[in-house]
PDB file of C-alpha atoms in Angstrom:
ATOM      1  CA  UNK D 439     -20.722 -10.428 -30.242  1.00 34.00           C
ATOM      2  CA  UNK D 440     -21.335  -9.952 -26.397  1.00 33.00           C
ATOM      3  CA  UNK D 441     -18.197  -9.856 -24.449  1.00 36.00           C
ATOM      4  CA  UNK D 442     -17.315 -10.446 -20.721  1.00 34.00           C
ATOM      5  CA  UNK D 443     -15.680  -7.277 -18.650  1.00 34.00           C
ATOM      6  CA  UNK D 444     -13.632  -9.200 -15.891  1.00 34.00           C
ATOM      7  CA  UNK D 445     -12.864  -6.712 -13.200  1.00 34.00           C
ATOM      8  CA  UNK D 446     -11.407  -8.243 -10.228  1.00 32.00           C
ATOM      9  CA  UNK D 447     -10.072  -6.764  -7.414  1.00 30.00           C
ATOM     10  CA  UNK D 448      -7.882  -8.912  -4.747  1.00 33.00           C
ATOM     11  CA  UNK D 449      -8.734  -7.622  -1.366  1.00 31.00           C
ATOM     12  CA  UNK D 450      -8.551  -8.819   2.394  1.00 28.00           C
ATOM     13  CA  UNK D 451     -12.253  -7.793   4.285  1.00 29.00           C
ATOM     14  CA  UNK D 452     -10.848  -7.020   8.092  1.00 31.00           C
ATOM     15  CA  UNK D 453     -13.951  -6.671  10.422  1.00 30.00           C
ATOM     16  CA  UNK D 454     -12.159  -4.468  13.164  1.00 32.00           C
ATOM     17  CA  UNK D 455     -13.955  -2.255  15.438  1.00 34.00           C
ATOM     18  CA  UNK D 456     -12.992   0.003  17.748  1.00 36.00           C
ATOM     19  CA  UNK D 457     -10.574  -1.237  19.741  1.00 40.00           C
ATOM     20  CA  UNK D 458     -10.548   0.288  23.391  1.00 44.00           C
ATOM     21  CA  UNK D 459      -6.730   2.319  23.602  1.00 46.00           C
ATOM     22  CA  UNK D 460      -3.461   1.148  25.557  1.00 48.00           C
ATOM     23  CA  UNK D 461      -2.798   3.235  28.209  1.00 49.00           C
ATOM     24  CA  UNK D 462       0.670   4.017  25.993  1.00 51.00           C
ATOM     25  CA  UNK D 463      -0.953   4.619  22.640  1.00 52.00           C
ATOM     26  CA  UNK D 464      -1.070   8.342  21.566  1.00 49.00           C
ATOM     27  CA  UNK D 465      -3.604   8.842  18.137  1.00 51.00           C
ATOM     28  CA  UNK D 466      -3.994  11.308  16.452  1.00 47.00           C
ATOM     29  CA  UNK D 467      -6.078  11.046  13.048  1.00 46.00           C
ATOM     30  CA  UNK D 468      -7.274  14.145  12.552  1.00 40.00           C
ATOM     31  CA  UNK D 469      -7.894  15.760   9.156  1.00 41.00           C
ATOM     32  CA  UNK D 470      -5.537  15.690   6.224  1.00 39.00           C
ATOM     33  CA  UNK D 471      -2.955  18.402   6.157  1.00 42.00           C
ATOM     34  CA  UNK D 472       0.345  19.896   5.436  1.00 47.00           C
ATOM     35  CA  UNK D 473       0.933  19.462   9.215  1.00 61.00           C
ATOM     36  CA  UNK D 474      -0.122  15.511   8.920  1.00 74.00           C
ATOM     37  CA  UNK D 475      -1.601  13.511  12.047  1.00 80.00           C
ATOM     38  CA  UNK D 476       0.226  10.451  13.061  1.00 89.00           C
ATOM     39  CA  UNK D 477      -0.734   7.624  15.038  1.00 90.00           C
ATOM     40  CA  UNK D 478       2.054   6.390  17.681  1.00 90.00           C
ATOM     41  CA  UNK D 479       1.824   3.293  20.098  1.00 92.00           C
ATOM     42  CA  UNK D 480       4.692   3.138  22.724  1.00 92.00           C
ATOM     43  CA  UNK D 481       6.659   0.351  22.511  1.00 93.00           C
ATOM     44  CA  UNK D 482      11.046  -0.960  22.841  1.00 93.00           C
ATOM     45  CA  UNK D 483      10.731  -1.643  19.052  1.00 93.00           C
ATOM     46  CA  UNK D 484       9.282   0.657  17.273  1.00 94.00           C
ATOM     47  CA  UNK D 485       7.306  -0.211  13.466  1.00 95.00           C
ATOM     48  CA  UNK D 486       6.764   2.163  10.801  1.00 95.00           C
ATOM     49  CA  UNK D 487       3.731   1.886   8.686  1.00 96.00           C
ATOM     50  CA  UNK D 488       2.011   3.397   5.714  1.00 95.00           C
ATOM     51  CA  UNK D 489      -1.740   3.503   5.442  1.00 94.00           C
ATOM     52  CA  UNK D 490      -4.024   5.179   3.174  1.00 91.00           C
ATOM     53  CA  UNK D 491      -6.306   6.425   5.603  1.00 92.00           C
ATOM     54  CA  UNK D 492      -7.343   8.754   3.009  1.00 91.00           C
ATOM     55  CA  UNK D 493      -8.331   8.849  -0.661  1.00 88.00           C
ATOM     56  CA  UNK D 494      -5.826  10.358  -3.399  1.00 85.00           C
ATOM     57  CA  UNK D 495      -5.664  14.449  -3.598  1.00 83.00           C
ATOM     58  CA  UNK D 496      -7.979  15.889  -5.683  1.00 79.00           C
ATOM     59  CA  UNK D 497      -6.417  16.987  -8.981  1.00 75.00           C
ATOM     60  CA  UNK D 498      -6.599  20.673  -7.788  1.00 75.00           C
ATOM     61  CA  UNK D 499      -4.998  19.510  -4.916  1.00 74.00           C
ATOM     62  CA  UNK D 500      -2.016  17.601  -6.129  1.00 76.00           C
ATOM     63  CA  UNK D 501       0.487  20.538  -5.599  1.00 76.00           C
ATOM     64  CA  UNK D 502      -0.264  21.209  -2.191  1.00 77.00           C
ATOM     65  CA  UNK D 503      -0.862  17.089  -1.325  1.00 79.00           C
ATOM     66  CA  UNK D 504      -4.007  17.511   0.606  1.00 82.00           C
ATOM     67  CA  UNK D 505      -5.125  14.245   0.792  1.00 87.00           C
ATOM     68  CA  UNK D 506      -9.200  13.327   0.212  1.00 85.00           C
ATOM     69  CA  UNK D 507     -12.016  12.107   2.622  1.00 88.00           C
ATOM     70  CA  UNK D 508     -11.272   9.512   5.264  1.00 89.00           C
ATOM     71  CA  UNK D 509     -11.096   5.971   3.680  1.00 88.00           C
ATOM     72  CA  UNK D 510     -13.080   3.764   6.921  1.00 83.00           C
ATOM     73  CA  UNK D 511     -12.844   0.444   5.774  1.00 82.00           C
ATOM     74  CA  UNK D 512      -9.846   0.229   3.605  1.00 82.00           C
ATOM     75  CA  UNK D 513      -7.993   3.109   5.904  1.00 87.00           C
ATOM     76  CA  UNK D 514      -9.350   3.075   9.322  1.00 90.00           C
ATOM     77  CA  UNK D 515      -9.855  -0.532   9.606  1.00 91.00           C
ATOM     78  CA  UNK D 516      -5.786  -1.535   8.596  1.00 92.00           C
ATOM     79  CA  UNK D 517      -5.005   1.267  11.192  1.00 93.00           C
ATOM     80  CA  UNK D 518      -7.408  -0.419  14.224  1.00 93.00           C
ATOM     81  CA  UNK D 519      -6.255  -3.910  12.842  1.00 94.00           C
ATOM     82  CA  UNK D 520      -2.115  -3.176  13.671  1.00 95.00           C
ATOM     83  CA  UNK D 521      -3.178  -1.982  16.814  1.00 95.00           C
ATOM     84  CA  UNK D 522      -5.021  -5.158  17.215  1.00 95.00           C
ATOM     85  CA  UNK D 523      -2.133  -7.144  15.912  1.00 95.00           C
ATOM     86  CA  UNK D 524       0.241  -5.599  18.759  1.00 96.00           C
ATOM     87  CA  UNK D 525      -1.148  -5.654  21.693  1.00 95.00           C
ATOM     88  CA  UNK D 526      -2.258  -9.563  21.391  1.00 95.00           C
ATOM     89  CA  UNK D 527       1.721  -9.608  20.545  1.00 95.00           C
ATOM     90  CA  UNK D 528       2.444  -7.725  23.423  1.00 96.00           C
ATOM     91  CA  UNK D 529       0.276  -9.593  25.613  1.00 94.00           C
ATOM     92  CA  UNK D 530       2.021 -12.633  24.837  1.00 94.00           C
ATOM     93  CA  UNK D 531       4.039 -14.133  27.714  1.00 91.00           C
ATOM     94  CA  UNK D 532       6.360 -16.070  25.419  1.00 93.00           C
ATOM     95  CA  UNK D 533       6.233 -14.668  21.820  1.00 92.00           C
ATOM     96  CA  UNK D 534       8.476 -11.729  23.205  1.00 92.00           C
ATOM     97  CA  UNK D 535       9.326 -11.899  26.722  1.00 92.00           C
ATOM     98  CA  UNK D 536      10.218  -8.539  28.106  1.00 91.00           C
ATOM     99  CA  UNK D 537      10.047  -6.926  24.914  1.00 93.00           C
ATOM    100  CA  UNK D 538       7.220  -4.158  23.747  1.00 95.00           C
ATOM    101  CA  UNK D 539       6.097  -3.807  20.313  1.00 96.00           C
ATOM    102  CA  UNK D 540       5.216   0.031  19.133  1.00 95.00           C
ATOM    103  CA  UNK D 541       4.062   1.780  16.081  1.00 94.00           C
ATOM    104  CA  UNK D 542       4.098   4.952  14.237  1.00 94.00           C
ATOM    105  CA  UNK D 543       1.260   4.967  11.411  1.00 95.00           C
ATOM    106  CA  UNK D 544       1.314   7.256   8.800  1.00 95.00           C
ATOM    107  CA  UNK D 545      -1.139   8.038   6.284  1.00 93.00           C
ATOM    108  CA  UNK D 546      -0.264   7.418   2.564  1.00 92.00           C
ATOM    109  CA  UNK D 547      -3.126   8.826   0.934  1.00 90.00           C
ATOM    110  CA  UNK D 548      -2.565   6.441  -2.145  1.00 88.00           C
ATOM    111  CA  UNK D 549      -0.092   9.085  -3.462  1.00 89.00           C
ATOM    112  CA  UNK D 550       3.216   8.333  -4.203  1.00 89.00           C
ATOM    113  CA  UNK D 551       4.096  12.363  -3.577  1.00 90.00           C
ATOM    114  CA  UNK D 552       2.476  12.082  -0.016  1.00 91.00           C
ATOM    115  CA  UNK D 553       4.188   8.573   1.093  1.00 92.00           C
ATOM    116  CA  UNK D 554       7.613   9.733  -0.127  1.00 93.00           C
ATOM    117  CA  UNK D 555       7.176  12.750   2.333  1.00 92.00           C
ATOM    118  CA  UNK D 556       5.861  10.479   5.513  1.00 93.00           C
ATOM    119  CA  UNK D 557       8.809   8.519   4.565  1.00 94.00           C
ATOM    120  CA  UNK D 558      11.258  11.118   4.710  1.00 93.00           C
ATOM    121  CA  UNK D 559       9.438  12.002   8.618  1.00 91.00           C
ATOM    122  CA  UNK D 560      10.651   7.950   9.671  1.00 91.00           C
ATOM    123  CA  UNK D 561      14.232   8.500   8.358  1.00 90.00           C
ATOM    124  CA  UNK D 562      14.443  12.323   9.557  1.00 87.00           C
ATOM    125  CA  UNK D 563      13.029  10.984  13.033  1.00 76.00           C
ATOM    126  CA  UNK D 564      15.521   7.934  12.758  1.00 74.00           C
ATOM    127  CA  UNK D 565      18.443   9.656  12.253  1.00 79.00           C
ATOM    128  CA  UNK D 566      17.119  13.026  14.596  1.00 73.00           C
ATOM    129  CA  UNK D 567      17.555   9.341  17.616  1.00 62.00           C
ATOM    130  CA  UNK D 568      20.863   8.303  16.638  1.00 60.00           C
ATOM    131  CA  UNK D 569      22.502  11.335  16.744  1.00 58.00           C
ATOM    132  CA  UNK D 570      21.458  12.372  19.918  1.00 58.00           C
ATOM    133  CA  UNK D 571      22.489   8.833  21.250  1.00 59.00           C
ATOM    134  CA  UNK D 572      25.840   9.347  20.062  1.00 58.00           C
ATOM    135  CA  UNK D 573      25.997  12.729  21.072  1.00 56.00           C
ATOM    136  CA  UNK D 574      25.125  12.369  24.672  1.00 53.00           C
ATOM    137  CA  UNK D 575      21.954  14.486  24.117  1.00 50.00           C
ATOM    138  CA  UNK D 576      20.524  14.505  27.729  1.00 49.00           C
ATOM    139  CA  UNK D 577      24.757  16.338  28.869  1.00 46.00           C
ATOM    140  CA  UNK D 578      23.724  19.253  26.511  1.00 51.00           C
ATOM    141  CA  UNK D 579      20.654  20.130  29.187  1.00 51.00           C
ATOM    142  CA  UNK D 580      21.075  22.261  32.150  1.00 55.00           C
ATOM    143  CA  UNK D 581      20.640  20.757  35.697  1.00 56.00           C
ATOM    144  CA  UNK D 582      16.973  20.333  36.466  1.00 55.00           C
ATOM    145  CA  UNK D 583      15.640  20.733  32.870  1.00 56.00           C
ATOM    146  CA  UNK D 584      14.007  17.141  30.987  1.00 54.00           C
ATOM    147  CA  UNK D 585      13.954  16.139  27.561  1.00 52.00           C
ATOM    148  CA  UNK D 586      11.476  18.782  25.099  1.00 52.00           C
ATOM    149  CA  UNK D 587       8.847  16.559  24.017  1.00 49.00           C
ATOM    150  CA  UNK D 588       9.678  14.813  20.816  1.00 46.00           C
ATOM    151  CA  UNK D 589      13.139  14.459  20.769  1.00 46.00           C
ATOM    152  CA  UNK D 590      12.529  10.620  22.533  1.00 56.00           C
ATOM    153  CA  UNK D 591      11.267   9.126  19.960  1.00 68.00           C
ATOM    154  CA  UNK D 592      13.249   5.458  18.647  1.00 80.00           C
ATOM    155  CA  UNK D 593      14.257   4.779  15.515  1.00 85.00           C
ATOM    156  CA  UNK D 594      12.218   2.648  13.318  1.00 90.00           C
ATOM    157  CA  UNK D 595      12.794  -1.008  12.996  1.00 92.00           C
ATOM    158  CA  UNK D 596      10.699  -1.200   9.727  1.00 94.00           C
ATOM    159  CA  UNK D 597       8.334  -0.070   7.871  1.00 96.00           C
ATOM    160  CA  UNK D 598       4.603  -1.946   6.507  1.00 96.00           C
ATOM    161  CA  UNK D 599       3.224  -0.789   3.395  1.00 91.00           C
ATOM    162  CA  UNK D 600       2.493   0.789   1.501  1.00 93.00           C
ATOM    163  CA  UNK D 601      -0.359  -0.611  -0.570  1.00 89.00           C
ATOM    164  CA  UNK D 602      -0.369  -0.049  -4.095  1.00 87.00           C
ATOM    165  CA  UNK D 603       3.106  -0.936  -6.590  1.00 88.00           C
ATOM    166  CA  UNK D 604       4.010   1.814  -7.731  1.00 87.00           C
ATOM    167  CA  UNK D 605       3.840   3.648  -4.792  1.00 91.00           C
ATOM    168  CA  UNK D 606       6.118   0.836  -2.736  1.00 93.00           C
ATOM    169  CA  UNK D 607       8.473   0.783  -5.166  1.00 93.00           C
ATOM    170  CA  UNK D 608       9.127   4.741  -4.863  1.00 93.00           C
ATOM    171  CA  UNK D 609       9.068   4.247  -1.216  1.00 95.00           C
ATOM    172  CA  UNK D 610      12.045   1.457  -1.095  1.00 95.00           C
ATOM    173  CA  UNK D 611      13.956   3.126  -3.544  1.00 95.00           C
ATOM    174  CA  UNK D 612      14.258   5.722  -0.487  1.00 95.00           C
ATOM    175  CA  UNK D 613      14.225   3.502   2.470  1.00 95.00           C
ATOM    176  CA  UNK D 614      16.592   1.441   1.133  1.00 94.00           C
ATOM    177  CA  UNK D 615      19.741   4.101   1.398  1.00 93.00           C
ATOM    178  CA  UNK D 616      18.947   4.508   5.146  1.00 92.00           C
ATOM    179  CA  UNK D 617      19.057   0.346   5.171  1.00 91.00           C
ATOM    180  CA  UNK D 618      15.690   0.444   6.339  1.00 93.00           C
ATOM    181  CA  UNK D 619      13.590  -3.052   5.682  1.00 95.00           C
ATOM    182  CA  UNK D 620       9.734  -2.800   3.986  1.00 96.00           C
ATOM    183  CA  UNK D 621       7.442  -4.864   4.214  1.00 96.00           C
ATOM    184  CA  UNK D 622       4.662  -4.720   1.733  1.00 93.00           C
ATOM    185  CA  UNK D 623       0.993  -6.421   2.437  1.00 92.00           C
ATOM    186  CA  UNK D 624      -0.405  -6.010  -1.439  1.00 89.00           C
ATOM    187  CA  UNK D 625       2.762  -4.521  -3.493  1.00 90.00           C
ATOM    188  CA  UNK D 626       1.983  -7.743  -6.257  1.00 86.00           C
ATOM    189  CA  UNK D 627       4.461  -5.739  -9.258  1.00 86.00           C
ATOM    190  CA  UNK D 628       6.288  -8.630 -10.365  1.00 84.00           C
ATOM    191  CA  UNK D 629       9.672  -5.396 -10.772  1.00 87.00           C
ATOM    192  CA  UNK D 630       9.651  -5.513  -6.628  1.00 90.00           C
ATOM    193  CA  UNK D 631      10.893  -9.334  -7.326  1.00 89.00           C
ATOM    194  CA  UNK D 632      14.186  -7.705  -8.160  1.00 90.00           C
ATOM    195  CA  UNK D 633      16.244  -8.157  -5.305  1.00 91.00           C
ATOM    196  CA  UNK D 634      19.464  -6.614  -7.110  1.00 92.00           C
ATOM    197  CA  UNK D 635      17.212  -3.338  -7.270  1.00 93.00           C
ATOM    198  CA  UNK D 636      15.028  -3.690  -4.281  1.00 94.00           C
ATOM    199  CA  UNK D 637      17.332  -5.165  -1.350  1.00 93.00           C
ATOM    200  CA  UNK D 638      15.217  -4.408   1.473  1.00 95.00           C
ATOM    201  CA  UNK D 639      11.579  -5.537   0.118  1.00 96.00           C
ATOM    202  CA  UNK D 640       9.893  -8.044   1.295  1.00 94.00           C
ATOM    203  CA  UNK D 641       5.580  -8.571   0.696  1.00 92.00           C
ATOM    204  CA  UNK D 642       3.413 -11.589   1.861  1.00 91.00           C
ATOM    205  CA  UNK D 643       1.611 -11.884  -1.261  1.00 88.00           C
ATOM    206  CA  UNK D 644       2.517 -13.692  -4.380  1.00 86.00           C
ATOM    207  CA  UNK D 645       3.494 -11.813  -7.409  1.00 84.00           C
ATOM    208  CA  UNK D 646       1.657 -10.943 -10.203  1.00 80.00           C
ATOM    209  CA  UNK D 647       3.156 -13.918 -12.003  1.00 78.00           C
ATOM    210  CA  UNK D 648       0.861 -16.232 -10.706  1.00 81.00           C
ATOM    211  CA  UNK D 649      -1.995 -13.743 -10.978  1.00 77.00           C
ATOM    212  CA  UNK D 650      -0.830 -13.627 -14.983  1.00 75.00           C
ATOM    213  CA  UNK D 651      -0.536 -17.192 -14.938  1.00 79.00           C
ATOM    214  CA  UNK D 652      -4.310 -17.865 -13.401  1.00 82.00           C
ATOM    215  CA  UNK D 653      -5.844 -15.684 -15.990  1.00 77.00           C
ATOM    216  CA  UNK D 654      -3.911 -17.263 -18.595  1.00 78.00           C
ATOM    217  CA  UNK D 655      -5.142 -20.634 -17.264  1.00 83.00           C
ATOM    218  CA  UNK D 656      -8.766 -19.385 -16.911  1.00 83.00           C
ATOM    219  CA  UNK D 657      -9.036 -18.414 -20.528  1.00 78.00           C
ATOM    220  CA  UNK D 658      -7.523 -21.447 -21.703  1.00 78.00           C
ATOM    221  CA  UNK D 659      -9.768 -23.858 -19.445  1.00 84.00           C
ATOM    222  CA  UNK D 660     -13.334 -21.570 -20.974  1.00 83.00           C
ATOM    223  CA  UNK D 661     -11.693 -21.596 -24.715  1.00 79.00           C
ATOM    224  CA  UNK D 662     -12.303 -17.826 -24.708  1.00 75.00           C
ATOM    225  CA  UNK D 663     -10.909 -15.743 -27.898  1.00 68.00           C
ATOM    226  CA  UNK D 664     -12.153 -12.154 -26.765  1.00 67.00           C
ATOM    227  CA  UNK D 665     -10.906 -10.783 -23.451  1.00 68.00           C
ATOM    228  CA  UNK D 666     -11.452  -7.481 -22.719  1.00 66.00           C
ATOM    229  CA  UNK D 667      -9.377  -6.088 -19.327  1.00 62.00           C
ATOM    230  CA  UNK D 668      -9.866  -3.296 -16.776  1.00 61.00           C
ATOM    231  CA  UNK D 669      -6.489  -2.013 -14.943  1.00 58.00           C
ATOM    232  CA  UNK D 670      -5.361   0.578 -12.274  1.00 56.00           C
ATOM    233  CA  UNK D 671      -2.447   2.851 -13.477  1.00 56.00           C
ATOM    234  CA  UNK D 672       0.835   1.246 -12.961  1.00 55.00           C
ATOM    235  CA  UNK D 673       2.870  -1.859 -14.458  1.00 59.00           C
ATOM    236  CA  UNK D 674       0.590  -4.801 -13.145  1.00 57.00           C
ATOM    237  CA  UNK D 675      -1.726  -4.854 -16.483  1.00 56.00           C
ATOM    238  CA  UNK D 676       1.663  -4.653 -18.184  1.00 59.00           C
ATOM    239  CA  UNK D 677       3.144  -8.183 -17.657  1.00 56.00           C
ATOM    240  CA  UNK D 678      -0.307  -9.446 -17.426  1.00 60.00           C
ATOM    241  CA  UNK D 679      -0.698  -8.554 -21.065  1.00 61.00           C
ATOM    242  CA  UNK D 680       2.914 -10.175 -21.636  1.00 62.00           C
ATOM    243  CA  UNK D 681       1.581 -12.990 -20.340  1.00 61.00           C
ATOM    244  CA  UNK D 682      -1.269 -13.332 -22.168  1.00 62.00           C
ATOM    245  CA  UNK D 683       0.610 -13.052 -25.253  1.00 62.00           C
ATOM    246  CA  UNK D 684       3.411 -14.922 -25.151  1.00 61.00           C
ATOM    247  CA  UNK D 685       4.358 -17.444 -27.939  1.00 58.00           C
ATOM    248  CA  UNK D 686       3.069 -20.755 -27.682  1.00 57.00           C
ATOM    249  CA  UNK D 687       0.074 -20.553 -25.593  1.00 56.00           C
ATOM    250  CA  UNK D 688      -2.854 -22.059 -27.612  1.00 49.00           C
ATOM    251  CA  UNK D 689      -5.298 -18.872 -27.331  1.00 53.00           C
ATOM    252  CA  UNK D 690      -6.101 -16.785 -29.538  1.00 51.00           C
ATOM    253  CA  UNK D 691      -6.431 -13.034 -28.671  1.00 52.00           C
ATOM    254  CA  UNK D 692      -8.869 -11.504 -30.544  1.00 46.00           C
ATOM    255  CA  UNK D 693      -8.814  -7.662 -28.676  1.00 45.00           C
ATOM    256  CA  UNK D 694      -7.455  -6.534 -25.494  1.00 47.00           C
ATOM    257  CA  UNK D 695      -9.157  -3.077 -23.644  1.00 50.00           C
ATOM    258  CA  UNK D 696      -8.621  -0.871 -21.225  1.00 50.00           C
ATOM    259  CA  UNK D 697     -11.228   1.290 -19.449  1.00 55.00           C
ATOM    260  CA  UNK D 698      -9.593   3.041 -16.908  1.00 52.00           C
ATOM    261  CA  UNK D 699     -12.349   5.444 -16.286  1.00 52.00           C
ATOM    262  CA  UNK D 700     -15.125   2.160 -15.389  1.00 53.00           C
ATOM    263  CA  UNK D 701     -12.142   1.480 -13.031  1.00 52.00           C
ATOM    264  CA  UNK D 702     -12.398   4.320 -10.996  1.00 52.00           C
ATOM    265  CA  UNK D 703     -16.235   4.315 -10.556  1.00 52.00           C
ATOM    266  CA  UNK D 704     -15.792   1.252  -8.927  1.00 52.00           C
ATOM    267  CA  UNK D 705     -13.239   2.840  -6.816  1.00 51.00           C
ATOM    268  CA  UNK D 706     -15.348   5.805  -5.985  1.00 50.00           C
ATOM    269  CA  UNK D 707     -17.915   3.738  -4.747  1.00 48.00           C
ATOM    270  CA  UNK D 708     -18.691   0.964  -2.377  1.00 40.00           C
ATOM    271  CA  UNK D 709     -15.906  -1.626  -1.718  1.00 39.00           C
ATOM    272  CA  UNK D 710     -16.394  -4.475  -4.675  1.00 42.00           C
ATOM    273  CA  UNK D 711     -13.936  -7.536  -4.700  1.00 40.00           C
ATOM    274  CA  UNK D 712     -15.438  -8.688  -7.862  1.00 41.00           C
ATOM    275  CA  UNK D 713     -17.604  -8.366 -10.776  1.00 42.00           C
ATOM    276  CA  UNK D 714     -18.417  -9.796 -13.983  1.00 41.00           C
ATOM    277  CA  UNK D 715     -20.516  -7.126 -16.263  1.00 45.00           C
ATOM    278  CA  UNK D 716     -21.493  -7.901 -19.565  1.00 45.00           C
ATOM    279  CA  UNK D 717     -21.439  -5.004 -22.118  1.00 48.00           C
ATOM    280  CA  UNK D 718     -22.501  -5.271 -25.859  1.00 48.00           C
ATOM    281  CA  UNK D 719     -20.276  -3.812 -28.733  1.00 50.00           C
ATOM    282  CA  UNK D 720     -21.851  -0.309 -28.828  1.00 48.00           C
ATOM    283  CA  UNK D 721     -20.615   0.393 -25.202  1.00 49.00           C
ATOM    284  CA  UNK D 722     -17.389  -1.815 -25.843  1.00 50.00           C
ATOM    285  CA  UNK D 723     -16.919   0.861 -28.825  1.00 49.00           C
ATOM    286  CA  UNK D 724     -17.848   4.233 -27.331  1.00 51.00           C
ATOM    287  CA  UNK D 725     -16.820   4.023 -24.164  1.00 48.00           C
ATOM    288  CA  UNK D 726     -13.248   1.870 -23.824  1.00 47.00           C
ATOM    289  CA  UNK D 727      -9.877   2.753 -25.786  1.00 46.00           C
ATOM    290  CA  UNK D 728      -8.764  -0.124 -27.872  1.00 43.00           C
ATOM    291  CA  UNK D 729      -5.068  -0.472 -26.825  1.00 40.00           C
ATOM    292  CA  UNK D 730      -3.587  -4.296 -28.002  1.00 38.00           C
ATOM    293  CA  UNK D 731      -4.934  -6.506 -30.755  1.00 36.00           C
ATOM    294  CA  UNK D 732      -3.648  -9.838 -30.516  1.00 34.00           C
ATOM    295  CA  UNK D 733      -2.441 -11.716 -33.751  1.00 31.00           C
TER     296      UNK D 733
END
């Protein structure tokens, strides 16, 4: 029996450019380090965001979180398209009259280790302003003497991203003792739904309940019996496979896969937001782990 591998992945192609710089924007992208780069844009209200400019730490690397190469389209691009974003806000008459929009991006490597640290950097920065506001900061200096260099920077309003689940949820589970609102552009875990557990989470994409609910509908409308799936790491596959196999539905289940490892050559390699591969049983056999059957 031939089967179908069904590896989709949900993405949003941004065609940004280069964007010439604001005469108030300060970036700095430079190599991944313990001593990160940041990219800031001046503004009266100030948004944090989380981008994985570059790919996950090596393995050897984990320990020390030095991130991978330099992600272009899925890092640079979301970086170029914010900055794109604000300053047509910006430049806006009447959207926000008399009011700037700024930014501090942070890179996120993909790493849940790496985006809990940047995270830490907007609430230590956060707090670092509202103490000296309260305290009268600029009475501690002696006549003549101006503010040292990084002690004006505002509070965060929010923060965007990051991108993957697992990783978001980490993040807000942080964020959300400073009262800090996220905003989340491809977070789909159906667990970030929770808002008795995640009170400051917000996404603009659906859940993976309808996801579940289209490939339930999909197999259903094609009268398939073998499915074989391909997942990232995390919880998504997880109520997918619910799903799939709760009571009731007329379809019957023969075998459910996993490949993680045919995952991550995709990932590895060029951007793909879809494929459909057919494999025979041989490969089916010697190369994926056999992790549900359906009854």
């Amino acid at each position: 029996m031939v089967g179908l591998l069904l590896v989709f992945f949900p993405a949003i192609f941004l065609e940004v450019s280069l964007l010439p710089r604001s005469p108030g924007r300060k970036v700095l992208l430079a190599g991944a380090s313990s001593q990160r780069s940041v990219a800031r844009m001046d503004g009266d209200v100030i948004i944090g965001a989380l981008f994985s400019v570059h790919h996950q730490p090596p393995a050897e690397k984990v320990p020390e979180r030095k991130c991978g190469e330099i992600r272009e389209q899925y890092g640079i691009q979301r970086v170029e398209a914010m900055f794109h974003t604000l300053d047509k806000i910006n430049a806006d008459p009447v959207l926000l009259p008399n009011i700037t929009l700024g930014s501090e991006i942070r890179d996120s490597c993909w790493h849940s280790s790496v985006a809990l640290e940047q995270s830490i950097e907007f609430i230590r920065d956060s707090l670092i302003s509202i103490r000296d506001e309260k305290d009268g900061f600029n009475r501690c200096l002696p006549d003549g003497q101006s503010l040292p260099p990084g002690r004006t920077k505002k509070p965060i309003a929010g923060v965007i991203g990051p991108g993957s689940s697992s990783v978001a949820i980490q993040v807000q589970n942080l964020l959300q003792l400073f009262d800090i609102p996220q905003i989340a552009y491809s977070a789909t875990s159906i667990d970030l739904s929770d808002k008795t557990l995640y009170k400051y989470f917000l996404r603009v994409v659906p859940s993976d309940t309808l996801q579940a609910r289209a490939m339930l509908d999909i197999v259903k409308r094609y009268n398939w019996t073998y499915v074989s799936a391909v997942h990232t790491e995390g919880r998504h596959y997880i109520w997918e496979r619910r799903v799939l196999r709760k009571p009731g539905h007329s379809v019957d289940l023969t075998w459910i896969l996993v490949c993680p490892h045919i995952l991550s050559l995709f990932l590895e390699g060029l951007f793909v937001q879809g494929v459909i591969l057919p494999f025979s049983d041989q490969l089916r056999l010697s190369r994926c782990k056999e992790l549900i059957q359906c009854e």
